[in-house]
Short mmCIF file of C-alpha atoms and ligand atoms in Angstrom, two decimals:
data_model
loop_
_atom_site.label_atom_id
_atom_site.label_comp_id
_atom_site.label_asym_id
_atom_site.label_seq_id
_atom_site.Cartn_x
_atom_site.Cartn_y
_atom_site.Cartn_z
CA MET A 53 222.03 203.36 133.48
CA ILE A 54 222.05 205.46 130.54
CA ASN A 55 225.18 204.69 128.24
CA SER A 56 226.18 204.47 124.54
CA ASN A 57 223.52 202.05 123.83
CA THR A 58 220.51 203.64 125.43
CA LYS A 59 217.14 203.84 123.03
CA ILE A 60 215.40 206.80 122.92
CA VAL A 61 211.81 207.27 122.87
CA ALA A 62 210.27 210.71 122.99
CA LEU A 63 206.77 212.40 123.24
CA ILE A 64 206.50 215.51 120.60
CA GLY A 65 204.00 218.27 120.84
CA ASN A 66 203.37 221.61 121.52
CA PRO A 67 202.35 221.94 124.54
CA SER A 68 203.65 218.97 126.18
CA ARG A 69 205.73 219.59 128.96
CA HIS A 70 203.12 218.82 131.17
CA SER A 71 202.25 215.43 130.02
CA LEU A 72 201.93 212.81 132.50
CA SER A 73 203.62 210.13 130.07
CA PRO A 74 207.27 210.31 130.65
CA LYS A 75 206.51 209.33 134.38
CA ILE A 76 204.27 206.37 133.41
CA GLN A 77 206.59 205.34 130.34
CA ASN A 78 210.22 205.33 132.42
CA TYR A 79 208.02 203.69 135.16
CA PHE A 80 207.28 200.84 132.75
CA ILE A 81 211.48 201.27 131.42
CA GLU A 82 212.73 200.92 135.01
CA SER A 83 210.28 197.99 135.72
CA TYR A 84 211.39 195.73 132.76
CA ASN A 85 214.72 196.88 133.04
CA ILE A 86 215.12 198.24 129.36
CA ASN A 87 218.37 200.42 128.40
CA ALA A 88 215.99 203.12 127.14
CA VAL A 89 214.64 206.71 128.35
CA TYR A 90 211.78 208.47 127.49
CA LEU A 91 211.98 212.28 127.10
CA VAL A 92 209.91 215.08 125.95
CA PHE A 93 210.41 217.69 123.23
CA GLU A 94 208.38 221.02 122.98
CA PHE A 95 208.46 222.96 119.79
CA PRO A 96 206.60 224.99 117.19
CA GLU A 97 204.78 223.70 114.31
CA SER A 98 207.47 225.32 111.64
CA ASN A 99 209.90 222.76 113.53
CA LEU A 100 207.95 219.79 113.23
CA GLU A 101 209.13 218.13 109.91
CA GLU A 102 213.00 218.78 111.02
CA ALA A 103 212.25 217.50 114.37
CA PHE A 104 210.40 214.22 112.88
CA TYR A 105 212.98 213.51 110.50
CA GLY A 106 215.75 214.33 112.70
CA ALA A 107 214.67 211.73 115.26
CA GLU A 108 214.47 209.16 112.64
CA LYS A 109 218.07 209.84 111.07
CA LEU A 110 219.22 209.96 114.93
CA GLY A 111 217.85 206.57 115.49
CA PHE A 112 215.16 206.91 118.01
CA LYS A 113 213.02 203.90 118.82
CA GLY A 114 209.85 205.30 118.53
CA LEU A 115 207.77 208.47 119.37
CA ASN A 116 204.76 209.70 121.00
CA VAL A 117 202.95 212.25 119.37
CA THR A 118 200.21 214.44 121.29
CA MET A 119 198.43 217.71 120.15
CA PRO A 120 198.35 219.38 117.65
CA TYR A 121 200.59 217.11 115.94
CA LYS A 122 198.88 213.76 115.44
CA GLU A 123 197.19 214.53 112.20
CA ASP A 124 200.57 215.99 110.54
CA VAL A 125 202.93 212.78 111.45
CA CYS A 126 200.14 210.82 109.87
CA LYS A 127 201.54 212.23 106.78
CA MET A 128 205.05 212.10 107.63
CA VAL A 129 204.86 208.02 108.42
CA LYS A 130 205.79 205.44 105.97
CA LYS A 131 203.11 203.05 107.18
CA LEU A 132 199.94 203.47 109.16
CA ASP A 133 197.99 200.64 111.19
CA LYS A 134 194.20 200.20 110.54
CA SER A 135 193.12 202.72 113.58
CA SER A 136 196.02 205.25 112.53
CA TYR A 137 194.77 205.13 108.95
CA LEU A 138 190.88 205.28 109.41
CA THR A 139 191.37 208.28 112.44
CA LYS A 140 194.02 210.01 110.29
CA SER A 141 195.73 210.28 113.50
CA VAL A 142 198.80 208.90 114.76
CA ASN A 143 199.67 208.90 118.66
CA THR A 144 202.37 206.28 118.27
CA VAL A 145 205.63 206.13 115.85
CA LYS A 146 207.78 202.95 115.74
CA PHE A 147 211.18 203.37 113.62
CA LEU A 148 212.22 200.15 112.32
CA GLU A 149 216.21 200.40 112.59
CA LYS A 150 216.60 197.09 109.54
CA SER A 151 214.27 198.54 106.86
CA GLN A 152 214.15 202.24 108.03
CA ILE A 153 210.57 202.51 107.66
CA SER A 154 208.21 204.49 110.21
CA VAL A 155 205.16 203.12 111.06
CA GLY A 156 202.17 205.03 112.68
CA TYR A 157 199.94 203.63 115.38
CA ASN A 158 196.92 205.04 116.89
CA THR A 159 196.86 203.25 120.88
CA ASP A 160 194.27 205.96 121.70
CA VAL A 161 191.75 203.62 120.21
CA ASP A 162 193.16 200.23 122.21
CA GLY A 163 193.63 202.46 125.43
CA PHE A 164 190.01 203.51 125.02
CA LEU A 165 188.76 200.00 124.24
CA LYS A 166 190.70 198.17 127.24
CA SER A 167 189.62 201.05 129.59
CA LEU A 168 186.07 199.95 129.41
CA GLU A 169 186.81 196.32 129.44
CA ASP A 170 188.65 196.74 132.46
CA LYS A 171 185.40 197.82 133.98
CA ASN A 172 183.40 195.10 132.27
CA PHE A 173 181.61 196.64 129.98
CA ASP A 174 179.25 194.28 127.70
CA TRP A 175 179.07 196.16 124.19
CA ASN A 176 176.23 193.83 122.95
CA ASP A 177 173.19 196.07 122.12
CA LYS A 178 174.45 199.48 124.00
CA VAL A 179 173.56 202.73 123.41
CA CYS A 180 176.49 205.17 123.35
CA LEU A 181 176.89 208.92 123.12
CA VAL A 182 179.84 210.39 121.87
CA ILE A 183 180.50 214.10 122.78
CA GLY A 184 183.18 216.03 120.80
CA ALA A 185 184.36 215.48 117.20
CA GLY A 186 188.01 215.87 117.19
CA GLY A 187 191.08 213.54 117.48
CA ALA A 188 190.00 211.74 120.65
CA ALA A 189 186.43 211.31 119.72
CA LYS A 190 187.49 209.62 116.41
CA SER A 191 189.10 207.17 118.55
CA ALA A 192 186.09 206.82 120.65
CA VAL A 193 183.88 206.48 117.76
CA TYR A 194 186.02 203.77 116.19
CA GLY A 195 186.34 201.91 118.90
CA ILE A 196 182.59 201.69 119.65
CA LEU A 197 181.69 201.11 115.90
CA LYS A 198 183.86 198.39 116.16
CA ASN A 199 182.01 196.54 118.40
CA PRO A 200 177.90 195.43 118.30
CA VAL A 201 176.34 198.64 119.71
CA LYS A 202 172.75 199.04 118.68
CA LYS A 203 172.88 202.79 118.40
CA LEU A 204 175.74 205.54 118.61
CA TYR A 205 174.52 209.51 119.12
CA LEU A 206 177.15 212.03 118.28
CA TYR A 207 177.07 215.66 119.60
CA ASN A 208 179.62 218.55 118.76
CA ARG A 209 179.31 222.36 119.44
CA THR A 210 179.90 222.92 115.74
CA THR A 211 178.50 220.54 113.13
CA LYS A 212 181.44 220.57 110.36
CA LYS A 213 184.03 218.27 112.25
CA ILE A 214 181.13 215.92 112.78
CA GLN A 215 179.94 215.72 109.40
CA GLU A 216 183.35 215.14 108.69
CA MET A 217 183.39 211.94 111.35
CA MET A 218 179.92 210.41 110.00
CA ASN A 219 181.85 210.52 106.43
CA ILE A 220 185.27 208.84 107.64
CA PHE A 221 183.06 205.79 109.51
CA LYS A 222 180.08 205.77 107.08
CA ASN A 223 181.17 201.88 105.85
CA ILE A 224 181.64 200.59 109.30
CA SER A 225 178.65 202.54 110.90
CA GLY A 226 175.31 201.47 109.01
CA LYS A 227 172.16 203.11 110.38
CA ARG A 228 173.63 203.13 113.94
CA THR A 229 174.97 206.66 114.08
CA GLU A 230 172.69 209.65 114.49
CA VAL A 231 174.18 213.17 114.96
CA VAL A 232 172.23 215.09 117.74
CA HIS A 233 171.71 219.41 117.47
CA SER A 234 171.56 219.56 121.24
CA LEU A 235 171.79 217.48 124.09
CA ASN A 236 168.51 218.32 125.39
CA SER A 237 166.94 216.72 122.11
CA LEU A 238 167.91 213.49 124.09
CA LYS A 239 165.02 214.27 126.63
CA ASN A 240 163.39 211.08 125.52
CA GLU A 241 165.80 208.58 124.88
CA TYR A 242 168.39 210.04 127.56
CA ASP A 243 167.10 206.76 129.89
CA LYS A 244 168.31 204.34 127.15
CA ILE A 245 171.59 205.69 126.87
CA ASP A 246 174.14 202.83 128.71
CA LEU A 247 177.56 204.60 127.98
CA ILE A 248 179.02 208.86 127.73
CA VAL A 249 182.16 209.60 126.55
CA ASN A 250 183.10 213.48 127.24
CA CYS A 251 185.66 214.06 123.91
CA THR A 252 186.05 217.63 124.79
CA PRO A 253 188.49 219.47 126.90
CA ILE A 254 185.26 220.72 129.03
CA GLY A 255 186.25 219.95 132.75
CA MET A 256 189.96 220.55 132.28
CA ASP A 257 191.79 222.75 134.40
CA ILE A 258 191.33 225.70 132.25
CA LYS A 259 189.54 228.91 133.20
CA ALA A 260 186.78 228.60 130.56
CA CYS A 261 186.32 224.30 130.99
CA LYS A 262 186.98 223.77 134.88
CA SER A 263 183.26 224.16 136.16
CA ILE A 264 181.11 222.93 133.46
CA MET A 265 179.90 219.44 132.57
CA PRO A 266 179.86 218.02 128.78
CA ILE A 267 176.09 217.24 129.82
CA PRO A 268 173.21 219.17 130.96
CA ASP A 269 173.11 219.33 134.89
CA GLY A 270 169.80 217.81 135.50
CA TRP A 271 170.94 214.16 133.72
CA ASN A 272 170.78 211.60 136.27
CA LEU A 273 173.72 209.29 135.69
CA GLU A 274 172.92 205.91 137.71
CA GLY A 275 173.38 203.09 136.38
CA LYS A 276 175.54 204.33 133.58
CA PHE A 277 178.74 204.04 132.51
CA ILE A 278 180.47 207.80 131.88
CA PHE A 279 183.81 208.05 130.50
CA ASP A 280 185.92 211.58 130.57
CA MET A 281 188.87 211.63 128.45
CA VAL A 282 190.06 214.74 130.25
CA TYR A 283 192.66 213.55 133.14
CA ASN A 284 193.82 217.04 134.17
CA PRO A 285 192.25 217.08 137.13
CA VAL A 286 191.82 213.62 137.98
CA GLU A 287 188.42 214.30 139.01
CA THR A 288 186.39 216.58 136.67
CA LYS A 289 182.74 217.72 137.88
CA PHE A 290 181.71 215.06 135.21
CA ILE A 291 183.39 212.56 137.21
CA LYS A 292 182.29 213.87 140.63
CA LYS A 293 178.63 213.79 139.59
CA GLY A 294 178.92 210.40 137.87
CA ILE A 295 180.27 209.01 141.56
CA LYS A 296 177.73 210.81 143.35
CA ASP A 297 174.51 209.55 140.93
CA GLY A 298 175.98 206.14 141.28
CA ALA A 299 177.58 205.45 137.40
CA THR A 300 180.40 203.12 136.65
CA ILE A 301 183.21 205.78 135.84
CA ILE A 302 186.20 205.58 133.58
CA ARG A 303 188.73 208.35 134.10
CA GLY A 304 190.72 209.86 131.39
CA ILE A 305 193.97 208.79 133.65
CA ASP A 306 192.85 205.06 132.77
CA MET A 307 193.02 205.57 129.62
CA LEU A 308 196.16 207.54 129.15
CA VAL A 309 198.04 204.30 131.26
CA ASN A 310 195.83 202.39 129.16
CA GLN A 311 196.95 203.78 125.41
CA ALA A 312 200.70 204.06 127.04
CA ILE A 313 200.87 200.14 127.66
CA PHE A 314 199.88 199.85 123.93
CA SER A 315 202.67 202.25 122.89
CA PHE A 316 205.10 200.55 125.13
CA ASN A 317 204.39 197.42 123.37
CA ILE A 318 205.10 198.54 120.06
CA TRP A 319 208.23 199.88 120.83
CA PHE A 320 209.71 196.98 122.92
CA ASN A 321 207.28 193.88 122.44
CA VAL A 322 206.65 193.76 126.06
CA MET A 323 202.96 194.33 127.23
CA PRO A 324 203.38 196.18 130.59
CA ASP A 325 201.17 195.50 133.73
CA ALA A 326 199.53 198.54 134.72
CA ALA A 327 198.69 197.57 137.72
CA GLY A 328 201.80 198.49 139.41
CA ILE A 329 201.37 202.40 138.03
CA ARG A 330 197.76 202.26 139.60
CA LYS A 331 198.92 201.39 143.02
CA ILE A 332 201.32 204.93 143.05
CA PRO A 333 198.76 207.99 144.07
CA LEU A 334 196.88 209.25 140.83
CA ASP A 335 198.05 212.49 141.10
CA ASN A 336 201.52 211.87 141.87
CA ILE A 337 202.13 209.62 138.33
P1 NAP B 198 190.80 218.41 119.42
O1 NAP B 198 190.84 217.50 118.40
O2 NAP B 198 191.08 219.76 119.78
O3 NAP B 198 189.17 218.22 119.33
C1 NAP B 198 188.48 218.79 120.29
C2 NAP B 198 186.84 218.42 120.75
O4 NAP B 198 186.20 219.73 121.47
C3 NAP B 198 186.39 219.44 119.35
O5 NAP B 198 185.09 218.70 119.08
C4 NAP B 198 185.92 220.65 120.10
O6 NAP B 198 184.26 221.09 119.13
C5 NAP B 198 185.16 220.34 121.24
N1 NAP B 198 185.60 221.21 122.30
C6 NAP B 198 186.45 222.37 122.44
N2 NAP B 198 186.30 223.19 123.38
C7 NAP B 198 185.16 223.18 123.42
C8 NAP B 198 184.21 223.90 124.22
N3 NAP B 198 184.51 224.86 125.50
N4 NAP B 198 183.07 223.25 124.82
C9 NAP B 198 182.60 222.47 123.90
N5 NAP B 198 182.97 221.92 123.16
C10 NAP B 198 184.27 221.90 123.00
O7 NAP B 198 191.15 217.59 120.74
P2 NAP B 198 191.28 215.89 121.11
O8 NAP B 198 192.53 215.50 121.14
O9 NAP B 198 189.89 215.59 120.24
O10 NAP B 198 191.19 216.28 123.04
C11 NAP B 198 190.05 216.22 123.80
C12 NAP B 198 190.10 216.07 124.98
O11 NAP B 198 190.55 214.56 125.28
C13 NAP B 198 191.46 216.71 125.58
O12 NAP B 198 191.13 217.36 127.06
C14 NAP B 198 192.61 216.00 125.70
O13 NAP B 198 193.60 215.99 126.98
C15 NAP B 198 191.89 214.61 125.93
N6 NAP B 198 192.57 213.18 125.73
C16 NAP B 198 192.84 212.65 126.50
C17 NAP B 198 193.23 211.23 126.30
C18 NAP B 198 193.77 210.39 127.44
O14 NAP B 198 194.34 209.55 126.79
N7 NAP B 198 192.68 210.35 128.31
C19 NAP B 198 193.71 210.73 124.92
C20 NAP B 198 193.63 212.03 123.89
C21 NAP B 198 192.86 213.20 124.11
P3 NAP B 198 184.75 222.00 117.92
O15 NAP B 198 184.72 221.28 117.00
O16 NAP B 198 183.31 222.82 117.79
O17 NAP B 198 185.96 223.08 118.06
#
């Protein structure tokens, strides 16, 4: 029950009202009997600084941050963990009461890795392809390069952001990373690719994206791991093709739940068991 000791955690972003995070986080809060509530705030960029420092001054326990504020919040927190420092992206903030310090984290990296671990993906000598070069792609690329993969192909429709990404990760990448300027140019290497990760909104439930796929239609996905970060709809055209072809699929909703368990642990020092929430029909989360 909400009372004068109830802790507040909240999602900030714009848009953010459509987010599934309140359902996931409030489910965990109830399951672990924690005196807290998870709310959503949506506001324009001009209010971001006041909102962030206001939350800190009001004694919020922490925040989740979504588009388009992940990079801006990176500059507002006092400390960054390694993932948020490298990816320049914060999706979770903890306000430390005693020291009055704000710490930024990027649990998208952990959520990405756990989602593959849940499907028993073995990283040794694997060939991976990441499509996209925004915030989500940086989390995937960092997660991939932390592992002993043989090769990582990167593709984005425009080249500027992809060069930025190459620069960020050049120290951990070595010679493993290669930029491709068209997916069709992978025609000969395609058979050897083990993991394909879509980090663009292609497939999302918006007019320009819903009916298209991030890969060429003719690619056979049998035996591959197909990871689609898009979670609305739960089953994108890419995921449906993966199922039809006999791929192992990882849906955006799996990653959304997994990044949420790491955020929850940062705020409340409890790693929630995600099994309970997975029993709820996905569309109802
Ligand atoms: P972002 O920073 O805005 O980056 C978007 C990327 O997608 C850019 O590389 C952009 O290319 C590319 N792109 C955008 N529209 C495209 C189109 N019509 N065709 C081809 N490429 C296009 O966004 P983000 O934060 O990385 O998020 C990307 C997706 O991942 C979103 O759908 C988001 O909801 C999802 N996501 C899911 C989770 C999860 O937990 N499941 C977590 C984070 C993000 P340009 O550089 O050329 O503009």
